[in-house]
Amino acid sequence: METKDIAPTLKKIYKEAGDFLPLNGTDYVEFYVGNAKQAAHYYKTAFGFQDLAYSGLETGNKETTSYVLQQDKIRLVFTSPLSSKHPINEHLAKHGDGVKVIALWVDDATKSFEETVKRGAKAYMQPTKEEDETGHTIRSGIHAYGDTVHLFVERKNYTGTFLPGYKTYKSTYQPKPTGLRYIDHMVGNVDWNQMNVWVEWYQKTMGFINLLTFDDKQIHTEYSALMSKVMANGNGRIKFPINEPAEGKKKSQIEEYIQFYEGPGCQHIAVATDNILQTVQDLKSRGVEFLSAPPKTYYDDVRVRIPNVKEDIDTLAKEGILIDCDEDGYLLQIFTKPQQDRPTLFFEIIERHGAQGFGAGNFKSLFESIEREQALRGTLDK
Ligand code: FE2
């Protein structure tokens, strides 16, 4: 099971030594996509995100088009290049649609940059002041796994809608939200033997702690395996599990991801809801596809293993929602199929009732479900 051992000790260390990289939360997640207009339409229609801001030819941006969508505390940006000469094309040709920027909200983007670069992070964006009539922001950035980057966003002197260069945008087409509230965690897939390299990188350069560890003895099915370590920042608002493949009889989902993303990258974004049943029913009615439900025996087992679930188990079973628990409570979760043509990024919908874990008790049934999809794609056999 999950080991939750060192967190209290490390939290004490933070308290005494101070957190050199205080993070207020996730600021936004930026995707590089082939057609930002259509991607934004999909995430509005299917997931219920709302229009927030726009940058493109009409705002004087001749290089790229970006649509910014919001649902409660979650902000997603979809960006496409406007010509074949733009460097974003290289990212798109290699990775397909995917997450480029995991932006973190900070009080001091200059200090965040200096502290992380001093500890070995590779600079991506020098601290840059951007301004408009409502004030200024400062953004800076560092390279993380693969071509993914972290930007630090300082907005304490800014009252505009999103960032300078963007205008407020609201089209007449406004599908309702689906109850998604905030980003719970974002998972990175890295290559063979690279998990500990990135775990150490998050420890050293960003001051994160290794909150939980799962080895391949815990995360495996009959056919495939992976290893995972959960990294969290000092206040626990940012959680980045890091996965790497492990040896199995067949090809693991992490290998499949690395093959199709052509390198390491963001595997899934877990978004929290207060009412997973309603959210999932809503998402399904809008065309979001989820992994197949586990067998009936899974729910028979849940009734014994987790007796205090408030929701009706039969209803959860009907929707294919998974249930797990730790000593602090239980959680409900479900996983979408990949959200683009390549079998790469997907979403997790999660509702926590106290539990702080990531659903380790569900890994086996989840991975068996993914393996059924891999078999259909012909990517399970080595
Ligand atoms: Fe997750």
mmCIF file of C-alpha atoms and ligand atoms in Angstrom:
data_model
loop_
_atom_site.group_PDB
_atom_site.id
_atom_site.type_symbol
_atom_site.label_atom_id
_atom_site.label_comp_id
_atom_site.label_asym_id
_atom_site.label_seq_id
_atom_site.Cartn_x
_atom_site.Cartn_y
_atom_site.Cartn_z
ATOM 1 C CA MET A 1 0.000 0.000 0.000
ATOM 2 C CA GLU A 2 0.933 3.633 -0.056
ATOM 3 C CA THR A 3 3.690 4.705 2.268
ATOM 4 C CA LYS A 4 3.097 8.055 3.875
ATOM 5 C CA ASP A 5 6.022 8.278 6.174
ATOM 6 C CA ILE A 6 8.416 11.156 5.628
ATOM 7 C CA ALA A 7 5.986 13.994 4.952
ATOM 8 C CA PRO A 8 5.562 15.178 8.572
ATOM 9 C CA THR A 9 9.333 15.225 9.127
ATOM 10 C CA LEU A 10 9.948 17.132 5.921
ATOM 11 C CA LYS A 11 7.150 19.564 6.674
ATOM 12 C CA LYS A 12 8.926 20.294 9.953
ATOM 13 C CA ILE A 13 12.155 20.919 8.044
ATOM 14 C CA TYR A 14 10.314 23.376 5.788
ATOM 15 C CA LYS A 15 8.943 25.164 8.783
ATOM 16 C CA GLU A 16 12.386 25.531 10.280
ATOM 17 C CA ALA A 17 14.437 26.203 7.140
ATOM 18 C CA GLY A 18 11.812 28.122 5.181
ATOM 19 C CA ASP A 19 10.451 27.259 1.747
ATOM 20 C CA PHE A 20 12.737 28.867 -0.870
ATOM 21 C CA LEU A 21 10.028 28.429 -3.525
ATOM 22 C CA PRO A 22 6.636 29.305 -2.021
ATOM 23 C CA LEU A 23 3.891 28.414 -4.531
ATOM 24 C CA ASN A 24 0.339 29.729 -4.284
ATOM 25 C CA GLY A 25 -1.059 27.127 -6.678
ATOM 26 C CA THR A 26 -1.286 26.226 -10.352
ATOM 27 C CA ASP A 27 -1.692 29.417 -12.388
ATOM 28 C CA TYR A 28 -2.491 27.886 -15.787
ATOM 29 C CA VAL A 29 -1.708 24.940 -18.033
ATOM 30 C CA GLU A 30 -0.812 25.734 -21.642
ATOM 31 C CA PHE A 31 -1.264 23.203 -24.427
ATOM 32 C CA TYR A 32 0.415 23.460 -27.813
ATOM 33 C CA VAL A 33 -2.194 22.232 -30.274
ATOM 34 C CA GLY A 34 -2.684 22.029 -34.037
ATOM 35 C CA ASN A 35 -5.827 24.171 -34.041
ATOM 36 C CA ALA A 36 -6.407 26.275 -30.921
ATOM 37 C CA LYS A 37 -9.848 27.443 -32.025
ATOM 38 C CA GLN A 38 -11.144 23.889 -32.388
ATOM 39 C CA ALA A 39 -9.379 22.599 -29.246
ATOM 40 C CA ALA A 40 -10.976 25.411 -27.217
ATOM 41 C CA HIS A 41 -14.364 24.534 -28.677
ATOM 42 C CA TYR A 42 -13.896 20.900 -27.634
ATOM 43 C CA TYR A 43 -12.907 21.725 -24.044
ATOM 44 C CA LYS A 44 -15.844 24.155 -23.775
ATOM 45 C CA THR A 45 -18.354 21.722 -25.244
ATOM 46 C CA ALA A 46 -17.119 18.485 -23.701
ATOM 47 C CA PHE A 47 -15.704 19.643 -20.336
ATOM 48 C CA GLY A 48 -17.696 22.815 -19.710
ATOM 49 C CA PHE A 49 -14.791 25.261 -19.605
ATOM 50 C CA GLN A 50 -15.765 28.926 -20.036
ATOM 51 C CA ASP A 51 -14.278 31.592 -22.303
ATOM 52 C CA LEU A 52 -11.875 33.907 -20.518
ATOM 53 C CA ALA A 53 -9.308 35.531 -22.821
ATOM 54 C CA TYR A 54 -7.875 35.528 -26.325
ATOM 55 C CA SER A 55 -4.655 36.522 -28.068
ATOM 56 C CA GLY A 56 -4.244 36.503 -31.851
ATOM 57 C CA LEU A 57 -4.258 38.650 -34.965
ATOM 58 C CA GLU A 58 -7.054 40.855 -33.571
ATOM 59 C CA THR A 59 -4.952 41.706 -30.499
ATOM 60 C CA GLY A 60 -1.836 42.440 -32.560
ATOM 61 C CA ASN A 61 -0.285 38.989 -32.080
ATOM 62 C CA LYS A 62 0.896 37.930 -35.541
ATOM 63 C CA GLU A 63 2.795 34.853 -34.307
ATOM 64 C CA THR A 64 0.311 32.678 -32.428
ATOM 65 C CA THR A 65 -3.335 32.306 -31.464
ATOM 66 C CA SER A 66 -4.271 31.451 -27.869
ATOM 67 C CA TYR A 67 -7.649 30.800 -26.298
ATOM 68 C CA VAL A 68 -7.807 30.870 -22.486
ATOM 69 C CA LEU A 69 -10.589 28.892 -20.814
ATOM 70 C CA GLN A 70 -11.551 28.754 -17.152
ATOM 71 C CA GLN A 71 -13.638 26.593 -14.852
ATOM 72 C CA ASP A 72 -13.545 27.655 -11.186
ATOM 73 C CA LYS A 73 -9.792 27.694 -10.329
ATOM 74 C CA ILE A 74 -8.647 25.820 -13.462
ATOM 75 C CA ARG A 75 -7.239 27.839 -16.360
ATOM 76 C CA LEU A 76 -6.292 26.134 -19.632
ATOM 77 C CA VAL A 77 -4.572 27.903 -22.538
ATOM 78 C CA PHE A 78 -4.632 26.457 -26.073
ATOM 79 C CA THR A 79 -1.980 27.872 -28.397
ATOM 80 C CA SER A 80 -1.289 27.322 -32.103
ATOM 81 C CA PRO A 81 1.318 28.906 -34.385
ATOM 82 C CA LEU A 82 0.178 31.100 -37.295
ATOM 83 C CA SER A 83 2.941 30.122 -39.724
ATOM 84 C CA SER A 84 5.189 27.203 -40.593
ATOM 85 C CA LYS A 85 8.209 29.224 -39.407
ATOM 86 C CA HIS A 86 7.143 29.355 -35.756
ATOM 87 C CA PRO A 87 9.160 27.104 -33.377
ATOM 88 C CA ILE A 88 5.935 25.704 -31.848
ATOM 89 C CA ASN A 89 5.632 23.644 -35.043
ATOM 90 C CA GLU A 90 8.612 21.530 -33.963
ATOM 91 C CA HIS A 91 6.847 20.749 -30.683
ATOM 92 C CA LEU A 92 3.656 19.841 -32.543
ATOM 93 C CA ALA A 93 5.402 17.694 -35.162
ATOM 94 C CA LYS A 94 7.223 15.751 -32.469
ATOM 95 C CA HIS A 95 4.649 15.444 -29.701
ATOM 96 C CA GLY A 96 1.263 16.124 -31.267
ATOM 97 C CA ASP A 97 -1.133 18.112 -29.071
ATOM 98 C CA GLY A 98 0.105 18.195 -25.488
ATOM 99 C CA VAL A 99 0.995 20.166 -22.391
ATOM 100 C CA LYS A 100 3.911 22.575 -22.855
ATOM 101 C CA VAL A 101 3.621 24.867 -19.820
ATOM 102 C CA ILE A 102 2.706 24.056 -16.235
ATOM 103 C CA ALA A 103 2.566 27.601 -14.848
ATOM 104 C CA LEU A 104 2.829 28.159 -11.109
ATOM 105 C CA TRP A 105 1.465 31.201 -9.288
ATOM 106 C CA VAL A 106 4.105 32.905 -7.136
ATOM 107 C CA ASP A 107 4.510 36.197 -5.273
ATOM 108 C CA ASP A 108 8.003 36.802 -6.699
ATOM 109 C CA ALA A 109 8.807 35.398 -10.154
ATOM 110 C CA THR A 110 12.330 36.877 -10.156
ATOM 111 C CA LYS A 111 13.281 35.212 -6.860
ATOM 112 C CA SER A 112 11.628 31.933 -7.972
ATOM 113 C CA PHE A 113 13.792 31.975 -11.101
ATOM 114 C CA GLU A 114 16.994 32.831 -9.235
ATOM 115 C CA GLU A 115 16.470 30.246 -6.478
ATOM 116 C CA THR A 116 15.724 27.394 -8.907
ATOM 117 C CA VAL A 117 18.426 28.254 -11.457
ATOM 118 C CA LYS A 118 20.939 28.611 -8.624
ATOM 119 C CA ARG A 119 20.083 25.035 -7.634
ATOM 120 C CA GLY A 120 20.639 23.663 -11.135
ATOM 121 C CA ALA A 121 17.430 24.300 -13.100
ATOM 122 C CA LYS A 122 17.968 25.162 -16.774
ATOM 123 C CA ALA A 123 16.634 28.630 -17.644
ATOM 124 C CA TYR A 124 13.755 28.758 -20.144
ATOM 125 C CA MET A 125 12.556 32.353 -19.707
ATOM 126 C CA GLN A 126 14.428 35.131 -17.933
ATOM 127 C CA PRO A 127 12.243 37.192 -15.559
ATOM 128 C CA THR A 128 10.148 39.264 -17.965
ATOM 129 C CA LYS A 129 7.900 42.208 -17.142
ATOM 130 C CA GLU A 130 4.773 42.456 -19.302
ATOM 131 C CA GLU A 131 2.311 45.313 -18.918
ATOM 132 C CA ASP A 132 -0.909 46.842 -20.114
ATOM 133 C CA GLU A 133 -3.285 49.532 -18.814
ATOM 134 C CA THR A 134 -4.306 47.386 -15.815
ATOM 135 C CA GLY A 135 -0.806 46.840 -14.418
ATOM 136 C CA HIS A 136 2.073 44.450 -14.944
ATOM 137 C CA THR A 137 2.988 40.801 -14.511
ATOM 138 C CA ILE A 138 6.410 39.211 -14.231
ATOM 139 C CA ARG A 139 6.940 35.749 -15.664
ATOM 140 C CA SER A 140 10.031 33.548 -15.645
ATOM 141 C CA GLY A 141 10.564 29.904 -16.489
ATOM 142 C CA ILE A 142 12.689 26.771 -16.210
ATOM 143 C CA HIS A 143 12.883 23.535 -18.193
ATOM 144 C CA ALA A 144 11.394 20.415 -16.581
ATOM 145 C CA TYR A 145 11.095 16.824 -17.951
ATOM 146 C CA GLY A 146 11.209 16.442 -21.753
ATOM 147 C CA ASP A 147 10.075 19.610 -23.516
ATOM 148 C CA THR A 148 7.754 20.548 -20.638
ATOM 149 C CA VAL A 149 8.474 23.806 -18.792
ATOM 150 C CA HIS A 150 7.446 25.465 -15.547
ATOM 151 C CA LEU A 151 6.671 29.164 -15.682
ATOM 152 C CA PHE A 152 6.509 31.273 -12.533
ATOM 153 C CA VAL A 153 3.741 33.869 -12.755
ATOM 154 C CA GLU A 154 3.724 36.941 -10.517
ATOM 155 C CA ARG A 155 0.451 38.860 -10.815
ATOM 156 C CA LYS A 156 0.234 40.883 -7.595
ATOM 157 C CA ASN A 157 0.470 44.156 -9.566
ATOM 158 C CA TYR A 158 -2.012 43.095 -12.233
ATOM 159 C CA THR A 159 -5.807 43.341 -12.340
ATOM 160 C CA GLY A 160 -6.412 42.355 -15.978
ATOM 161 C CA THR A 161 -8.336 39.264 -17.102
ATOM 162 C CA PHE A 162 -5.396 36.949 -17.734
ATOM 163 C CA LEU A 163 -2.047 38.352 -18.892
ATOM 164 C CA PRO A 164 -0.918 41.449 -20.805
ATOM 165 C CA GLY A 165 -1.333 40.754 -24.537
ATOM 166 C CA TYR A 166 -4.667 39.022 -24.017
ATOM 167 C CA LYS A 167 -8.112 40.575 -24.294
ATOM 168 C CA THR A 168 -11.202 39.410 -22.447
ATOM 169 C CA TYR A 169 -13.087 37.014 -24.679
ATOM 170 C CA LYS A 170 -16.621 35.678 -24.480
ATOM 171 C CA SER A 171 -18.400 34.109 -27.417
ATOM 172 C CA THR A 172 -22.160 33.670 -27.584
ATOM 173 C CA TYR A 173 -21.679 29.894 -27.281
ATOM 174 C CA GLN A 174 -21.542 29.146 -23.560
ATOM 175 C CA PRO A 175 -22.117 25.512 -22.513
ATOM 176 C CA LYS A 176 -22.571 25.136 -18.757
ATOM 177 C CA PRO A 177 -19.680 24.118 -16.433
ATOM 178 C CA THR A 178 -19.497 20.464 -15.350
ATOM 179 C CA GLY A 179 -18.433 21.026 -11.738
ATOM 180 C CA LEU A 180 -14.648 20.880 -12.229
ATOM 181 C CA ARG A 181 -13.059 22.947 -9.471
ATOM 182 C CA TYR A 182 -9.259 22.845 -9.314
ATOM 183 C CA ILE A 183 -6.223 20.855 -10.421
ATOM 184 C CA ASP A 184 -5.540 18.171 -7.819
ATOM 185 C CA HIS A 185 -2.329 16.843 -9.365
ATOM 186 C CA MET A 186 -0.491 16.584 -12.689
ATOM 187 C CA VAL A 187 1.479 13.480 -13.585
ATOM 188 C CA GLY A 188 4.682 13.319 -15.630
ATOM 189 C CA ASN A 189 5.831 10.231 -17.544
ATOM 190 C CA VAL A 190 9.593 9.887 -17.869
ATOM 191 C CA ASP A 191 11.785 7.281 -19.557
ATOM 192 C CA TRP A 192 13.382 4.099 -18.199
ATOM 193 C CA ASN A 193 15.474 4.725 -15.064
ATOM 194 C CA GLN A 194 14.662 8.449 -15.093
ATOM 195 C CA MET A 195 12.132 8.603 -12.247
ATOM 196 C CA ASN A 196 14.727 9.084 -9.523
ATOM 197 C CA VAL A 197 16.619 11.611 -11.652
ATOM 198 C CA TRP A 198 13.484 13.788 -11.800
ATOM 199 C CA VAL A 199 12.554 13.098 -8.183
ATOM 200 C CA GLU A 200 15.956 14.428 -7.181
ATOM 201 C CA TRP A 201 15.571 17.356 -9.582
ATOM 202 C CA TYR A 202 12.265 18.387 -7.950
ATOM 203 C CA GLN A 203 13.841 17.970 -4.510
ATOM 204 C CA LYS A 204 16.983 19.900 -5.306
ATOM 205 C CA THR A 205 15.855 22.674 -7.632
ATOM 206 C CA MET A 206 12.294 23.241 -6.427
ATOM 207 C CA GLY A 207 12.465 22.056 -2.803
ATOM 208 C CA PHE A 208 9.695 19.471 -3.276
ATOM 209 C CA ILE A 209 9.338 16.448 -1.001
ATOM 210 C CA ASN A 210 8.795 12.815 -1.957
ATOM 211 C CA LEU A 211 5.351 12.331 -0.426
ATOM 212 C CA LEU A 212 4.573 8.792 -1.586
ATOM 213 C CA THR A 213 6.370 5.974 -3.392
ATOM 214 C CA PHE A 214 4.926 3.071 -5.382
ATOM 215 C CA ASP A 215 7.231 0.418 -6.767
ATOM 216 C CA ASP A 216 6.592 -2.093 -9.511
ATOM 217 C CA LYS A 217 5.624 -4.740 -6.974
ATOM 218 C CA GLN A 218 2.709 -2.505 -5.982
ATOM 219 C CA ILE A 219 1.848 -1.232 -9.462
ATOM 220 C CA HIS A 220 1.556 -4.148 -11.814
ATOM 221 C CA THR A 221 -0.866 -6.392 -13.601
ATOM 222 C CA GLU A 222 -0.259 -9.800 -15.078
ATOM 223 C CA TYR A 223 1.316 -8.077 -18.096
ATOM 224 C CA SER A 224 2.822 -4.720 -17.294
ATOM 225 C CA ALA A 225 4.284 -2.590 -14.520
ATOM 226 C CA LEU A 226 5.382 0.913 -13.631
ATOM 227 C CA MET A 227 6.940 2.819 -10.776
ATOM 228 C CA SER A 228 5.782 6.141 -9.398
ATOM 229 C CA LYS A 229 6.891 8.713 -6.846
ATOM 230 C CA VAL A 230 4.692 11.620 -5.798
ATOM 231 C CA MET A 231 6.481 14.959 -5.408
ATOM 232 C CA ALA A 232 4.785 17.772 -3.500
ATOM 233 C CA ASN A 233 5.740 21.328 -2.634
ATOM 234 C CA GLY A 234 6.006 22.673 0.913
ATOM 235 C CA ASN A 235 2.349 23.637 1.374
ATOM 236 C CA GLY A 236 1.067 20.595 -0.545
ATOM 237 C CA ARG A 237 -0.831 22.678 -3.105
ATOM 238 C CA ILE A 238 1.250 21.334 -5.979
ATOM 239 C CA LYS A 239 1.557 17.577 -6.469
ATOM 240 C CA PHE A 240 3.490 16.043 -9.339
ATOM 241 C CA PRO A 241 3.630 12.231 -9.413
ATOM 242 C CA ILE A 242 6.461 11.017 -11.684
ATOM 243 C CA ASN A 243 6.071 7.662 -13.464
ATOM 244 C CA GLU A 244 8.610 5.464 -15.226
ATOM 245 C CA PRO A 245 8.033 2.126 -16.963
ATOM 246 C CA ALA A 246 9.049 -1.145 -15.312
ATOM 247 C CA GLU A 247 9.728 -4.539 -16.878
ATOM 248 C CA GLY A 248 6.694 -6.690 -17.606
ATOM 249 C CA LYS A 249 5.627 -9.396 -20.016
ATOM 250 C CA LYS A 250 4.071 -6.808 -22.305
ATOM 251 C CA LYS A 251 4.500 -3.124 -23.064
ATOM 252 C CA SER A 252 3.406 -0.820 -20.251
ATOM 253 C CA GLN A 253 1.191 2.218 -20.751
ATOM 254 C CA ILE A 254 4.170 4.439 -19.867
ATOM 255 C CA GLU A 255 6.202 2.953 -22.722
ATOM 256 C CA GLU A 256 3.256 3.479 -25.038
ATOM 257 C CA TYR A 257 3.045 7.120 -23.933
ATOM 258 C CA ILE A 258 6.787 7.714 -24.398
ATOM 259 C CA GLN A 259 6.628 6.089 -27.831
ATOM 260 C CA PHE A 260 3.725 8.219 -29.073
ATOM 261 C CA TYR A 261 4.664 11.474 -27.321
ATOM 262 C CA GLU A 262 8.217 10.828 -28.552
ATOM 263 C CA GLY A 263 9.641 11.565 -25.153
ATOM 264 C CA PRO A 264 8.689 12.417 -21.588
ATOM 265 C CA GLY A 265 5.667 14.620 -20.947
ATOM 266 C CA CYS A 266 2.510 15.251 -18.982
ATOM 267 C CA GLN A 267 0.465 12.047 -18.774
ATOM 268 C CA HIS A 268 -2.651 13.218 -16.977
ATOM 269 C CA ILE A 269 -4.272 16.173 -15.296
ATOM 270 C CA ALA A 270 -6.417 15.257 -12.284
ATOM 271 C CA VAL A 271 -9.236 17.723 -11.712
ATOM 272 C CA ALA A 272 -11.312 17.802 -8.546
ATOM 273 C CA THR A 273 -15.093 17.928 -8.335
ATOM 274 C CA ASP A 274 -17.474 18.053 -5.349
ATOM 275 C CA ASN A 275 -19.985 15.765 -7.061
ATOM 276 C CA ILE A 276 -18.281 13.162 -9.211
ATOM 277 C CA LEU A 277 -21.502 11.358 -10.122
ATOM 278 C CA GLN A 278 -23.081 14.467 -11.567
ATOM 279 C CA THR A 279 -19.828 15.606 -13.218
ATOM 280 C CA VAL A 280 -19.226 12.230 -14.863
ATOM 281 C CA GLN A 281 -22.819 11.868 -16.056
ATOM 282 C CA ASP A 282 -22.582 15.387 -17.483
ATOM 283 C CA LEU A 283 -19.220 14.742 -19.176
ATOM 284 C CA LYS A 284 -20.504 11.485 -20.693
ATOM 285 C CA SER A 285 -23.586 13.217 -22.068
ATOM 286 C CA ARG A 286 -21.246 15.716 -23.778
ATOM 287 C CA GLY A 287 -19.191 12.987 -25.429
ATOM 288 C CA VAL A 288 -16.224 12.557 -23.058
ATOM 289 C CA GLU A 289 -15.129 8.922 -23.205
ATOM 290 C CA PHE A 290 -13.959 7.108 -20.077
ATOM 291 C CA LEU A 291 -12.033 3.897 -19.550
ATOM 292 C CA SER A 292 -14.239 0.844 -19.205
ATOM 293 C CA ALA A 293 -15.687 -0.016 -15.810
ATOM 294 C CA PRO A 294 -13.996 -2.668 -13.661
ATOM 295 C CA PRO A 295 -15.742 -6.055 -13.221
ATOM 296 C CA LYS A 296 -18.533 -6.599 -10.677
ATOM 297 C CA THR A 297 -16.095 -8.352 -8.326
ATOM 298 C CA TYR A 298 -14.241 -5.030 -7.915
ATOM 299 C CA TYR A 299 -17.356 -3.462 -6.369
ATOM 300 C CA ASP A 300 -18.098 -6.555 -4.273
ATOM 301 C CA ASP A 301 -14.617 -6.134 -2.866
ATOM 302 C CA VAL A 302 -15.108 -2.371 -2.302
ATOM 303 C CA ARG A 303 -18.224 -2.990 -0.181
ATOM 304 C CA VAL A 304 -16.069 -5.030 2.193
ATOM 305 C CA ARG A 305 -12.846 -3.034 1.956
ATOM 306 C CA ILE A 306 -14.359 0.479 2.224
ATOM 307 C CA PRO A 307 -17.605 0.261 4.202
ATOM 308 C CA ASN A 308 -18.097 3.987 4.883
ATOM 309 C CA VAL A 309 -18.703 5.229 1.314
ATOM 310 C CA LYS A 310 -21.630 7.660 1.378
ATOM 311 C CA GLU A 311 -22.459 7.324 -2.305
ATOM 312 C CA ASP A 312 -24.531 4.422 -3.562
ATOM 313 C CA ILE A 313 -22.066 1.746 -4.742
ATOM 314 C CA ASP A 314 -24.451 0.470 -7.442
ATOM 315 C CA THR A 315 -24.626 3.975 -8.935
ATOM 316 C CA LEU A 316 -20.837 4.355 -8.792
ATOM 317 C CA ALA A 317 -20.525 0.918 -10.431
ATOM 318 C CA LYS A 318 -22.933 1.909 -13.186
ATOM 319 C CA GLU A 319 -20.708 4.879 -14.066
ATOM 320 C CA GLY A 320 -17.468 2.906 -13.657
ATOM 321 C CA ILE A 321 -16.207 5.203 -10.874
ATOM 322 C CA LEU A 322 -13.354 3.717 -8.819
ATOM 323 C CA ILE A 323 -13.092 3.909 -5.037
ATOM 324 C CA ASP A 324 -10.030 3.818 -2.793
ATOM 325 C CA CYS A 325 -9.209 4.688 0.801
ATOM 326 C CA ASP A 326 -6.378 5.471 3.172
ATOM 327 C CA GLU A 327 -6.318 6.126 6.912
ATOM 328 C CA ASP A 328 -7.715 9.655 6.388
ATOM 329 C CA GLY A 329 -10.777 8.760 4.343
ATOM 330 C CA TYR A 330 -11.785 7.657 0.857
ATOM 331 C CA LEU A 331 -11.652 8.998 -2.686
ATOM 332 C CA LEU A 332 -13.637 8.488 -5.869
ATOM 333 C CA GLN A 333 -11.916 8.672 -9.262
ATOM 334 C CA ILE A 334 -12.341 7.900 -12.944
ATOM 335 C CA PHE A 335 -10.081 8.285 -15.972
ATOM 336 C CA THR A 336 -10.894 9.504 -19.464
ATOM 337 C CA LYS A 337 -9.515 7.996 -22.631
ATOM 338 C CA PRO A 338 -6.708 10.006 -24.294
ATOM 339 C CA GLN A 339 -7.949 13.424 -25.388
ATOM 340 C CA GLN A 340 -6.150 13.566 -28.743
ATOM 341 C CA ASP A 341 -5.346 11.160 -31.579
ATOM 342 C CA ARG A 342 -2.101 9.940 -30.056
ATOM 343 C CA PRO A 343 -2.569 7.784 -26.912
ATOM 344 C CA THR A 344 -0.921 10.411 -24.707
ATOM 345 C CA LEU A 345 -2.616 12.959 -22.377
ATOM 346 C CA PHE A 346 -5.807 12.043 -20.502
ATOM 347 C CA PHE A 347 -7.797 13.501 -17.596
ATOM 348 C CA GLU A 348 -8.703 12.098 -14.192
ATOM 349 C CA ILE A 349 -11.812 13.266 -12.358
ATOM 350 C CA ILE A 350 -11.402 12.962 -8.581
ATOM 351 C CA GLU A 351 -13.566 13.602 -5.518
ATOM 352 C CA ARG A 352 -11.789 13.384 -2.177
ATOM 353 C CA HIS A 353 -13.476 12.515 1.093
ATOM 354 C CA GLY A 354 -10.444 12.951 3.333
ATOM 355 C CA ALA A 355 -8.109 10.558 1.541
ATOM 356 C CA GLN A 356 -4.801 12.132 0.540
ATOM 357 C CA GLY A 357 -3.602 9.304 -1.713
ATOM 358 C CA PHE A 358 -3.816 8.777 -5.450
ATOM 359 C CA GLY A 359 -5.871 5.618 -5.704
ATOM 360 C CA ALA A 360 -3.136 3.000 -5.287
ATOM 361 C CA GLY A 361 -5.784 0.408 -4.486
ATOM 362 C CA ASN A 362 -7.234 1.042 -7.960
ATOM 363 C CA PHE A 363 -4.016 0.855 -9.935
ATOM 364 C CA LYS A 364 -4.456 -2.792 -10.867
ATOM 365 C CA SER A 365 -8.008 -2.475 -12.184
ATOM 366 C CA LEU A 366 -7.147 0.851 -13.836
ATOM 367 C CA PHE A 367 -4.161 -0.610 -15.643
ATOM 368 C CA GLU A 368 -6.119 -3.658 -16.728
ATOM 369 C CA SER A 369 -8.630 -1.263 -18.225
ATOM 370 C CA ILE A 370 -5.835 0.648 -19.999
ATOM 371 C CA GLU A 371 -4.403 -2.647 -21.249
ATOM 372 C CA ARG A 372 -7.747 -3.448 -22.877
ATOM 373 C CA GLU A 373 -7.427 -0.131 -24.747
ATOM 374 C CA GLN A 374 -3.792 -0.843 -25.607
ATOM 375 C CA ALA A 375 -4.807 -4.218 -27.029
ATOM 376 C CA LEU A 376 -7.328 -2.464 -29.299
ATOM 377 C CA ARG A 377 -4.570 -0.069 -30.426
ATOM 378 C CA GLY A 378 -2.151 -2.946 -31.027
ATOM 379 C CA THR A 379 0.365 -1.378 -28.630
ATOM 380 C CA LEU A 380 0.349 -3.954 -25.857
ATOM 381 C CA ASP A 381 2.722 -6.457 -27.474
ATOM 382 C CA LYS A 382 6.397 -5.578 -27.487
HETATM 383 FE FE FE2 B 1 -3.827 10.665 -10.876
#
